[in-house]
Each structure stands twice: as structure tokens, then as C-alpha cells.
Amino acid sequence: MTALLDAQDIRGGYDETPILNGVGLTIDRGEIVTIAGTNGSGKSTLAKALVGLLPRCSGTVRFDGRTLDAVAPEDRPALGLSYVPQVANVFPELTIEENLWVVEGVGNRRARADELFGRFPSLAERRRQLARSLSGGERQQLAIARALMLHPKLMVMDEPSAALSPRLVEEVFALIRDLAAQEIAVLLVEQRAREALAFSHRGYIMSSGRIVAQDSAAALLADQELARLFLGQGRSNAAAS
Amino acid sequence: MSHSQLYLNLAVNGLVEGLIIAMAALGITLVYAVAKFPNAATGDFMTFSAYTAKGASVLAGGSLVFGAGVAVLASALLAALAYLLIFRRLAGRKLVAPLVVSIGLAFLIRNTLTFFVGTDPTVLPVPIVRAVEVGGIFLQPLDLAVAAGAAISLAAAFIVLHKTPIGRRMRAVAGNADLARVSGIRAGRVMLQLWLLVGMLAAVAGVLLAAKSVIEPEMGWHLLLPAFAAAILGGVGSPIGALVGGVLIGLAQELSVPLVGSTYKAAVGFVVILVVLLVRPSGLLGRDRSVR
Amino acid sequence: MPFHSILSRRRFLAGTAAGAAALALPAGPLRAQAERPFRIGALNPLTGPGSEEGAGMLATLQATARLINEAGGIDGRMFEVISEDDQTKPEAGVLAAKKLVEINKVDAILGTWSSSVTLAVMSAVTQPNDVMLFTCSGAPEISEENTKDLVKRFTPTSFAYGVAYARIALKSGYKRAVGMHLNNSSGKAQIDGFVHEFTANGGEFVDRIAYEPSKPSYRSELQTALASNPDCLVLGSYLADTTIILREAFQLGSRAGVLAPHWALGTKLVEAIGAPAVEGVSTASAVLTKDNPSVALYDRLYREAMGEPGSANAYGAMCYDMVNVLAYAIAAAGPGASNADINGRIREVANSPGEQVFDFVSGKDKLKAGKVNYSGASSLVEFDERGDDTGGLFSWDVLQDGKAVQRELITL
């Protein structure tokens, strides 16, 4: 079975300075893959490159059998590639329901939004409020809901747990596991690598714009040396798998 | 006329002047919010509309309504062409580039008009009617037209922005262009719709200004600075802010005439802005660079 | 005015200029020319607020020069006229004047109309380059800055106009006046003149408001002016602001009598706001001298060139006089004279005493007999030590049914 996403030799950055120096990865349908690495390793940049938002980028990305080189970022959601940025991931001056309705290319957008409101009841309660009035956790929910509008096959998520309290982090991670259960692949860029790997299938570790390790999540967690260098101290109570 | 009657009259004048400034500010604030640059050609779109209305109404035997209608269409077309041929190519460049280009476009429109119609002032075929006096306050029928025009422009902008998918997309692009892209929103289409809207708003402003005043090639250009000031004062990106900013500047200018004389009344408007921005840098109703 | 618009104007006028130069050269047989032509730079408001008068001014300069050339020039020396448009704006005027002086090498610039253009051209171009300037502008500063005596003014000053308005106001029985004027030297001087004469003769001057040009409305200024209940409103204005002010005065139902400059009260104003809005408005215009052969000759010239009576454009008469005075001065200075010599002869040929002469063609022989005294179509042309013409006459006109009707003549 061919991979859902197959990226090879991705290089580039925001200007002349290269941040990515030849990255390759694959993701299969329904997989959760975590990208870990220290700050500045290029994880977020890689995420941007995959969705087409990196100004200077070379390399090949194949998604669902199609080359994405000539596909503009606004055309990728329709193909099933969704993106949840780390910051600025909702439209603050639009209401919650407008945040969902504004997504282009949805068949019956109101019905789809209502479906998502079913899954995110706390958003449903406040659907007519402006998104900027949401708390951190609710904002993250809305960001994910927005990305779900178009029935994605792959969600690229950039540090969804950032700036969230431990309880909310667990909620978000539970949500992500749910997605995989529905056959939605998730590419997770995460600072809390141990916790993320705990429920991922596979992982990649990046340093200085390159992949320095890739393996099953369990194998990566078991490797003490790797874990010490790249995965941080970790938390004693990692999220349950 | 008693002292207080004079000031009440001046307040009425200021309100009407302010509404015209507000209409121009509305166009500026929308372009700034969505396309992220100050459009210095706003005034000249208004001038173009005024001349078009004049020409069309003359051809139609004096029908002002026909003239205004043609002006709205022509101005929308001009704005759309400005986007397609000029501003679209500058997408992604720093603010300085489209700003400077818009100044050049302003000169181009103004000089083309001057070349064809000359610099002599002319007027729209509006009948001259005496004002109605109510307790020492003079109200012109034209003032009511200006107020109505401003109200309609504002309402139209509001409805488009908040009640239509087109407006929703504009607000999304204004709020976060990258996020809009990954939501599948095509910037080009949104921009074209924006410029069409802005062209139509400029036409209404230009025709009302022409009706109240005289038509001459620099009429819109002269309004640019107060209109910019009003947009900034009200908080860039807020249509209500444009209205409030415009009215405040209009009132400050006209009410100051007996105090500082006509020469300095333009300065008064800017002093008001200075004070407000020192206290509230984002403008009266402003926030970050999005559209409400 | 941005540079590239001047260029487009130049392209547009290049044909006119070439045509004008061709017209100024004699059609008849050329005598052997000992001297190069005397170049006149015609710098007139062909566009802008002065354009109603500007076209006639240029036509008069060209026609008068041609007339003199066809009769043999000044002892064989011919006039050449090069035309430029000052757009009634100082920036454009200075650029055009520079071009006339530096590229066309003109010996004199004739026919500036707007005071701000004249002042700018004086300080930037003609005084630094020792070029003569004959003007129709009214601002008093022009005489004050005429330190090299290169400038001659063929019109009453704006201050003198203001005095004329005051005479009219007094004759009309007004007691309480307010003034509104454009914030420039001409507007200010008109009101100054008015105040000087009006208050010296018992009138009460209550308020003066200086306003900026190119504003969409002057209603606040007008209401402030009218708040003190004047019976008379004096304006020092141009066409655009007069249009707005008088329309607003009418809409407000103002009963104050209005005095406005004649250059703002043309057909364009009446077309724009209608005869009822200007009914009864008074003005003073510098008029042609009476029973003077110059007038008749100028009138014929103007009718041929413009199809209208010469009295329709007092500035045309001034331009007629400019060329004639210049011709007499060149003749008086003799062959091979420098421009400084010629400039020095102007008062000699224009001022009394002397035998009264009129147009150059018929009067040039009198120069050989003795001192002459040119009397022109626009005035008696008597220059004081500051270069101002003191021989002027005013007509008090009142607008009735959209047309100016003469009421009385006024001498200052």
C-alpha cells in the first residue's frame, strides 16, 4: 500500500537561509506520526513546507498519489490535507460558527459545522461569540474543528499542546487519538515528545533541519540515549495510550 | 444668529462634512484591513466618479440618478482594473510598494482627467434650494442626502462584511491571510470582490461630495488626508470606526472656525487625532489588523 | 503640479507655441535685419482659474506683436512671441518661466495674471536673470519686491480694488461689512483696501475670515461671517470658492449685499449656480479708458482674434498696452540697445508730460520729434517709482439676470 504522504529531500526556509536540509518522511492512512526535536530543529518549518506555506521550498511531496509541487496551499485542503498552526490558528474577529463556515470547498457547510458542533459541545454553546473570547483550550478545539471541516485524510498539527494546562493537554491528545481511530492520519509536531510518542505509531527526530532518527514510537522511547538528547526530561505520568 | 445658534449650525456643518470624510475613510479602512496597505488613490476614485456622474447626467438630459448609477459602475470597474493590472502584481510585497504605486495611480487618474476636462471647476445638475430653518438651525436638503448616502454606504459595507460569505472571506483574509489560504480561500477572488466594493463606495462618496461642492480635478485628493486621519482615529479596519472618526474630525474642524479661523481648522483635526492616539494607540474602536 | 503633467501640457502646447511664433513673424517682405528679434515670453493662465481671461490675453499679445511686425517692426527689429501656460499655479509658472528664459532666451515676460504666479516668477526667474516682467497681478508685495525695477504693473493693485469695493459699498448705503478672502496676498490685499477706505468713511468693519482654497464647503466660514449680522459681504476670491460661497449664501437665505471680484463673476459662475443666486451682486472692474483711440484699435484687434468686444476682457487691453509700451521703449533706446537700456526708457515713453500717443504703428514717428506719453486701452499707463500703474478707472457693475450691468464709473 503506498503511503498517504511521501515527502523526499525537502529543503528550504523563509529566505536565503536554509532551515530544512533534506528531510524525508512517510505517513500511512490512519497513522499517528510524531515529529520531535529540540527548538530550532525545523519541526514547525517542516509542517509549513508540507502544507505549502514555506516561501522557499524544494523537494517532492506526494499526497494520496498526487504530486503537490504545483498545488497551491489553498487547493490542498480540498485534497484532504489539513493544517492546524501553532499560533494564529483561528480567526479571532469571526464568530465560532463563522470560523467553520469560512472554510471553502465544503459540500453543505452548515450541516458539516453542526456535525462538528456535535463533537465539540463547548464550542456549540458559544457558537455566536467571537473566537477571540475563547480560552486557550477552546481555541485549540476550534482550530482542530476548522481543520476537520473538509473531511481531511491527514491533519498536520503544529504543537497543539503548547501553552495548555496539563488537563487540557490530555484532552487534546485524547482528541488526536480519536482522529486516528476514524482513519484520519495525524502528523504531530510536538515539544512534549514523550507524551506524544506514547500514543503515536511512529516518530521522527529532527536536528538542524535533518532527520536524525526514525523508528516506531516504542523503539524511540526505549532508546535511552536518544531520549536523553532529544526528548527532554519527560513527565512521570505520561498520557495513557 | 445667537452664539449658541451659530455653534449648533457649525455642528450640523461638521456632521455633514464629517460624513463625507467618513465615506472616504470607509474605503481606506477596508483596503487597509484586507489588502494591508493605505490606498492613496481613494480620493481620486471619488474624483473620477464625480466627473463620470457629471458626464453621464449631461448625456441623459440632466438625470442625476442616471449619472450616479453610471458613476458607481464605472468606479467599480476602475477599481477592479486597478487591482487586476496593478495591485495584484504587488501581492506579498512590503507595504511601501503598493502605497507608492497607489500614489502614482492617484496622479495618473488626476492628470488624465485634467488632460481631458481641464482644471475649471464644474458642478452637478443639482437644483439650488433654500435651506429649511428650524429654530435658527439651517438644514439643507442636500445635507439629508449626504447623511442618507453615508448611512447606505455604511449599511452596505456592514451587510456585505457580516452577512455574506464574500464578506466573511474578506474578514478572514484581513485577520490571517495564511490561515485563510489553508482554509481553501482564494485570495485573488476575495481581493477582486474587495476592490469592486471599494470602487462602489468611492462613487457614492464622490457623487455626494460633488453635489455639495464643486467638481475639480483635485477634489478627492484634498480629502485624502482628513480621510486617512479619520480611518486611523476610528481604528483601522472598523467601518464604524471610520464613521466615528470622520464625524469627529468634521465636527472638530467646523466648530473651531470661530475660534482659530478657517486657516487652522485642518490642523485642529490632526490635533484631535494626536491626542486620541496618545491615549489609545489603536484608534477609538481599533484592535489588531482585522475587520469587524 | 507634477512634472509629467507639465510635459504633457508642453507637448499639447508645443504646436500652439510653434504656431504663435510663426504668427508673430512678419508675413510681408523682410527688410535686412540688423538686429535679432526681440523675444516676448507670453506667460498666461491658459488653464486654471485664470483661463477665462488667459486665452484672450495670449491672443492679444500675439496679434499686437504681429501688427507691429507687419508695419516694419521697430526700425526693422521684429517681435517674436513664445507662449507658455502658467496654469494659474506658481509651481507651473516658475517652470514655464525658466523654460522661457533659459531655453527660449526671451527678453521680457508679459502677461502673468495670478499674483502668486507673478511673485514666484519674479523671485525665482526674472529678477535673478535681469529679465523684464509686465504683469496684470494685483498683490501689493509685487511692488515691494520690485527692487530692480524690472517689473511693471499694468493693473490696479488688489488694494486699489478693495478701495473701489469700499466706494461701491458706501455709495450703496452699507454700514456694516464683513470680509471673506482666500488666504493669499491678493485676497488679503483686497480686504485690506476695503477696510482702509470703508472705515475711513464711517463704515463699520465687523469681521474678516481668511479661508483656504480647494475646500469642499465654506458654510461654516460663511455662517461665522454672517453671525455678526452684516449688511454687506465682501469677497476676495476665485471662481471655485465664489461658486461655493454664493451658492451657500443663497441657500442660507442671506440678505447681505455681496461684493465680489469680477474675475470670479463670469458666465461660468452664472451657469453653475443660476442667475437668482447672483442677483444684485456688485463688482468693480478695471475698465478701458474712454474716448481713446487706443481703445478702438484694441477693440478691433480683439474682435478679430476672439470674436468678442475688447471690453469683455480688461486683461486683453492690458496686454495690448504692454506690447505697445515695449515697442516705444525699444524705439526710444535706439539700435543696438541692451535690455537694461530698454527697461530704462519705459517711464520716459509712458508717463506724462509729452505728446500723447496711442498705438505704436501710428505714433512711432512722433518719437523722433520729442518726448511722447503713451495712453493705452486699459488705462493712461502712468508708472510710479515702484512700477505700479496709477492711471486706472473702475466700473461699478451689478449682476442683473446673470449679466453685468454698468452702474457708474469710479476714479480713485
Short mmCIF file of C-alpha atoms in Angstrom, two decimals, chain B residues 7-273:
data_model
loop_
_atom_site.label_atom_id
_atom_site.label_comp_id
_atom_site.label_asym_id
_atom_site.label_seq_id
_atom_site.Cartn_x
_atom_site.Cartn_y
_atom_site.Cartn_z
CA TYR B 7 -22.38 76.70 17.13
CA LEU B 8 -25.34 74.44 16.50
CA ASN B 9 -25.19 75.36 12.83
CA LEU B 10 -21.48 74.70 12.80
CA ALA B 11 -22.12 71.34 14.40
CA VAL B 12 -24.56 70.47 11.63
CA ASN B 13 -21.97 71.53 9.06
CA GLY B 14 -19.35 69.45 10.85
CA LEU B 15 -21.59 66.43 10.88
CA VAL B 16 -22.24 66.66 7.15
CA GLU B 17 -18.58 67.31 6.28
CA GLY B 18 -17.67 64.51 8.65
CA LEU B 19 -19.99 62.06 6.93
CA ILE B 20 -18.30 62.71 3.61
CA ILE B 21 -14.91 62.26 5.22
CA ALA B 22 -16.28 59.08 6.82
CA MET B 23 -17.33 57.64 3.48
CA ALA B 24 -13.84 58.17 2.10
CA ALA B 25 -12.36 56.75 5.30
CA LEU B 26 -14.51 53.66 4.90
CA GLY B 27 -12.88 52.87 1.58
CA ILE B 28 -9.44 53.41 3.04
CA THR B 29 -10.08 51.30 6.11
CA LEU B 30 -11.42 48.34 4.13
CA VAL B 31 -8.47 48.23 1.75
CA TYR B 32 -6.03 48.63 4.61
CA ALA B 33 -7.63 45.81 6.58
CA VAL B 34 -7.84 43.30 3.77
CA ALA B 35 -5.08 44.26 1.35
CA LYS B 36 -2.82 45.63 4.07
CA PHE B 37 -1.85 48.96 2.60
CA PRO B 38 -3.16 52.54 2.63
CA ASN B 39 -4.72 53.28 -0.73
CA ALA B 40 -3.72 56.81 -1.70
CA ALA B 41 -5.86 56.66 -4.82
CA THR B 42 -9.10 56.58 -2.81
CA GLY B 43 -9.71 60.30 -3.29
CA ASP B 44 -9.09 60.13 -7.00
CA PHE B 45 -11.58 57.28 -7.42
CA MET B 46 -14.05 59.75 -5.93
CA THR B 47 -13.00 62.48 -8.34
CA PHE B 48 -13.28 60.07 -11.25
CA SER B 49 -16.78 59.15 -10.10
CA ALA B 50 -17.81 62.79 -9.85
CA TYR B 51 -16.71 63.55 -13.39
CA THR B 52 -18.34 60.38 -14.68
CA ALA B 53 -21.58 61.29 -12.95
CA LYS B 54 -21.42 64.74 -14.48
CA GLY B 55 -20.76 63.44 -17.96
CA ALA B 56 -23.40 60.73 -17.77
CA SER B 57 -26.06 63.03 -16.34
CA VAL B 58 -25.41 65.58 -19.07
CA LEU B 59 -25.77 62.88 -21.70
CA ALA B 60 -29.01 61.75 -20.09
CA GLY B 61 -30.52 65.22 -20.19
CA GLY B 62 -29.80 66.17 -16.60
CA SER B 63 -30.73 62.98 -14.81
CA LEU B 64 -28.64 62.87 -11.67
CA VAL B 65 -29.82 59.38 -10.78
CA PHE B 66 -28.62 58.01 -14.08
CA GLY B 67 -25.35 59.84 -13.65
CA ALA B 68 -24.84 58.41 -10.18
CA GLY B 69 -25.66 54.91 -11.36
CA VAL B 70 -23.14 55.09 -14.19
CA ALA B 71 -20.56 56.50 -11.78
CA VAL B 72 -20.98 53.56 -9.41
CA LEU B 73 -20.47 51.04 -12.22
CA ALA B 74 -17.57 52.93 -13.74
CA SER B 75 -15.80 53.35 -10.44
CA ALA B 76 -16.22 49.67 -9.58
CA LEU B 77 -14.72 48.83 -12.94
CA LEU B 78 -11.84 51.23 -12.46
CA ALA B 79 -11.08 49.79 -9.03
CA ALA B 80 -11.25 46.23 -10.35
CA LEU B 81 -8.85 47.13 -13.17
CA ALA B 82 -6.51 48.79 -10.69
CA TYR B 83 -6.40 45.53 -8.78
CA LEU B 84 -6.09 43.20 -11.74
CA LEU B 85 -3.50 45.20 -13.64
CA ILE B 86 -1.54 46.76 -10.79
CA PHE B 87 -2.07 45.74 -7.19
CA ARG B 88 -2.33 42.03 -7.83
CA ARG B 89 1.22 42.05 -9.07
CA LEU B 90 2.37 43.58 -5.82
CA ALA B 91 0.87 40.89 -3.59
CA GLY B 92 3.31 39.84 -0.92
CA ARG B 93 5.46 42.93 -1.23
CA LYS B 94 6.08 45.20 1.70
CA LEU B 95 3.53 47.94 2.39
CA VAL B 96 5.73 50.64 0.86
CA ALA B 97 5.41 49.16 -2.62
CA PRO B 98 1.61 49.24 -3.06
CA LEU B 99 1.43 52.54 -1.17
CA VAL B 100 3.84 54.25 -3.52
CA VAL B 101 2.18 52.68 -6.53
CA SER B 102 -1.21 53.89 -5.31
CA ILE B 103 0.17 57.42 -5.11
CA GLY B 104 1.31 57.05 -8.69
CA LEU B 105 -2.11 55.75 -9.67
CA ALA B 106 -3.68 58.75 -7.95
CA PHE B 107 -1.57 61.13 -10.02
CA LEU B 108 -2.33 59.17 -13.17
CA ILE B 109 -6.10 59.37 -12.66
CA ARG B 110 -5.96 63.04 -11.74
CA ASN B 111 -3.79 64.07 -14.67
CA THR B 112 -5.75 62.02 -17.18
CA LEU B 113 -8.92 63.74 -16.00
CA THR B 114 -7.24 67.15 -16.19
CA PHE B 115 -5.97 66.46 -19.68
CA PHE B 116 -9.45 65.69 -20.96
CA VAL B 117 -11.65 68.04 -18.99
CA GLY B 118 -9.32 70.86 -17.91
CA THR B 119 -8.97 72.37 -14.47
CA ASP B 120 -12.01 74.64 -14.39
CA PRO B 121 -14.48 73.78 -11.69
CA THR B 122 -17.88 72.49 -12.72
CA VAL B 123 -21.00 71.38 -10.90
CA LEU B 124 -23.53 68.58 -10.95
CA PRO B 125 -27.02 69.46 -12.16
CA VAL B 126 -28.40 69.72 -8.64
CA PRO B 127 -31.19 72.24 -8.19
CA ILE B 128 -30.35 75.03 -5.77
CA VAL B 129 -32.86 75.03 -2.98
CA ARG B 130 -33.13 77.26 0.05
CA ALA B 131 -32.36 75.72 3.39
CA VAL B 132 -35.08 74.95 5.87
CA GLU B 133 -34.72 76.88 9.09
CA VAL B 134 -35.64 75.16 12.31
CA GLY B 135 -35.14 77.33 15.36
CA GLY B 136 -32.19 79.17 13.85
CA ILE B 137 -30.59 75.98 12.55
CA PHE B 138 -30.32 75.76 8.79
CA LEU B 139 -30.82 72.36 7.20
CA GLN B 140 -30.18 71.77 3.53
CA PRO B 141 -31.97 69.02 1.63
CA LEU B 142 -28.56 68.09 0.31
CA ASP B 143 -27.37 67.51 3.86
CA LEU B 144 -30.04 64.88 4.26
CA ALA B 145 -28.92 63.29 1.01
CA VAL B 146 -25.36 63.16 2.29
CA ALA B 147 -26.50 61.65 5.57
CA ALA B 148 -28.59 59.09 3.71
CA GLY B 149 -25.71 58.27 1.39
CA ALA B 150 -23.37 57.76 4.29
CA ALA B 151 -25.90 55.60 6.07
CA ILE B 152 -26.47 53.47 2.98
CA SER B 153 -22.75 53.09 2.33
CA LEU B 154 -22.09 52.07 5.87
CA ALA B 155 -25.03 49.70 5.96
CA ALA B 156 -23.99 48.15 2.67
CA ALA B 157 -20.44 47.67 3.88
CA PHE B 158 -21.68 46.19 7.11
CA ILE B 159 -24.09 43.81 5.45
CA VAL B 160 -21.57 42.63 2.93
CA LEU B 161 -18.93 42.09 5.59
CA HIS B 162 -21.06 40.39 8.18
CA LYS B 163 -23.97 38.78 6.39
CA THR B 164 -22.47 37.37 3.24
CA PRO B 165 -19.94 34.62 2.55
CA ILE B 166 -17.99 37.14 0.46
CA GLY B 167 -17.62 39.43 3.44
CA ARG B 168 -16.77 36.55 5.71
CA ARG B 169 -13.90 35.61 3.43
CA MET B 170 -12.74 39.23 3.36
CA ARG B 171 -12.66 39.33 7.12
CA ALA B 172 -10.82 36.05 7.23
CA VAL B 173 -8.17 37.28 4.81
CA ALA B 174 -7.94 40.50 6.79
CA GLY B 175 -7.46 38.62 10.01
CA ASN B 176 -4.98 36.00 8.95
CA ALA B 177 -4.01 35.61 5.34
CA ASP B 178 -2.10 32.37 5.77
CA LEU B 179 -4.85 30.71 7.74
CA ALA B 180 -7.28 31.81 5.06
CA ARG B 181 -5.18 30.12 2.44
CA VAL B 182 -5.10 26.85 4.29
CA SER B 183 -8.84 27.11 4.70
CA GLY B 184 -9.11 26.98 0.95
CA ILE B 185 -9.85 30.68 0.42
CA ARG B 186 -8.54 32.08 -2.83
CA ALA B 187 -7.03 35.48 -2.13
CA GLY B 188 -7.34 36.69 -5.71
CA ARG B 189 -11.09 36.31 -5.82
CA VAL B 190 -11.53 37.94 -2.43
CA MET B 191 -9.38 40.88 -3.46
CA LEU B 192 -11.28 41.44 -6.66
CA GLN B 193 -14.54 41.50 -4.72
CA LEU B 194 -13.00 43.88 -2.22
CA TRP B 195 -11.92 46.35 -4.91
CA LEU B 196 -15.30 46.23 -6.60
CA LEU B 197 -16.92 47.09 -3.28
CA VAL B 198 -14.43 49.86 -2.56
CA GLY B 199 -14.97 51.32 -6.03
CA MET B 200 -18.71 51.50 -5.47
CA LEU B 201 -18.31 53.12 -2.06
CA ALA B 202 -15.94 55.70 -3.52
CA ALA B 203 -18.51 56.52 -6.18
CA VAL B 204 -21.23 57.27 -3.66
CA ALA B 205 -18.83 59.47 -1.72
CA GLY B 206 -17.62 61.22 -4.85
CA VAL B 207 -21.09 61.98 -6.19
CA LEU B 208 -22.30 63.35 -2.86
CA LEU B 209 -19.18 65.46 -2.47
CA ALA B 210 -19.67 66.80 -5.98
CA ALA B 211 -23.31 67.62 -5.32
CA LYS B 212 -22.42 69.57 -2.24
CA SER B 213 -19.37 71.31 -3.59
CA VAL B 214 -17.74 71.83 -6.99
CA ILE B 215 -16.12 69.25 -9.24
CA GLU B 216 -12.49 69.92 -9.94
CA PRO B 217 -9.58 67.56 -10.55
CA GLU B 218 -8.10 67.78 -7.07
CA MET B 219 -11.33 67.44 -5.09
CA GLY B 220 -10.75 63.87 -3.95
CA TRP B 221 -7.03 64.33 -3.37
CA HIS B 222 -7.72 67.18 -0.95
CA LEU B 223 -9.97 64.91 1.07
CA LEU B 224 -7.32 62.23 1.40
CA LEU B 225 -5.52 63.46 4.48
CA PRO B 226 -8.66 64.02 6.59
CA ALA B 227 -9.96 60.66 5.39
CA PHE B 228 -6.74 58.88 6.38
CA ALA B 229 -6.82 60.65 9.68
CA ALA B 230 -10.41 59.57 10.24
CA ALA B 231 -9.61 55.95 9.42
CA ILE B 232 -6.69 55.96 11.85
CA LEU B 233 -8.67 57.79 14.50
CA GLY B 234 -11.51 55.33 14.36
CA GLY B 235 -9.24 52.32 14.31
CA VAL B 236 -8.18 50.88 11.03
CA GLY B 237 -10.38 48.03 9.86
CA SER B 238 -13.53 49.20 11.59
CA PRO B 239 -16.31 50.61 9.38
CA ILE B 240 -17.99 52.05 12.47
CA GLY B 241 -14.60 53.48 13.39
CA ALA B 242 -14.46 55.23 10.01
CA LEU B 243 -17.85 56.76 10.69
CA VAL B 244 -16.96 57.89 14.20
CA GLY B 245 -13.54 59.14 13.14
CA GLY B 246 -14.93 61.07 10.20
CA VAL B 247 -17.68 62.71 12.19
CA LEU B 248 -15.31 63.67 14.99
CA ILE B 249 -12.87 65.27 12.60
CA GLY B 250 -15.65 67.06 10.76
CA LEU B 251 -17.08 68.42 13.99
CA ALA B 252 -13.67 69.47 15.34
CA GLN B 253 -12.90 71.31 12.14
CA GLU B 254 -16.12 73.23 11.76
CA LEU B 255 -16.65 74.06 15.42
CA SER B 256 -13.17 75.54 15.58
CA VAL B 257 -13.75 78.12 12.83
CA PRO B 258 -14.85 80.97 15.07
CA LEU B 259 -12.05 80.14 17.48
CA VAL B 260 -8.95 79.55 15.39
CA GLY B 261 -10.09 80.77 11.99
CA SER B 262 -10.56 78.81 8.85
CA THR B 263 -6.87 78.54 8.06
CA TYR B 264 -6.10 76.38 11.05
CA LYS B 265 -9.18 74.25 11.13
CA ALA B 266 -7.45 71.45 9.25
CA ALA B 267 -4.81 71.45 11.95
CA VAL B 268 -7.45 71.06 14.62
CA GLY B 269 -8.49 67.75 13.13
CA PHE B 270 -4.94 66.47 13.39
CA VAL B 271 -4.52 67.70 16.94
CA VAL B 272 -7.59 65.66 17.87
CA ILE B 273 -6.03 62.60 16.30
#
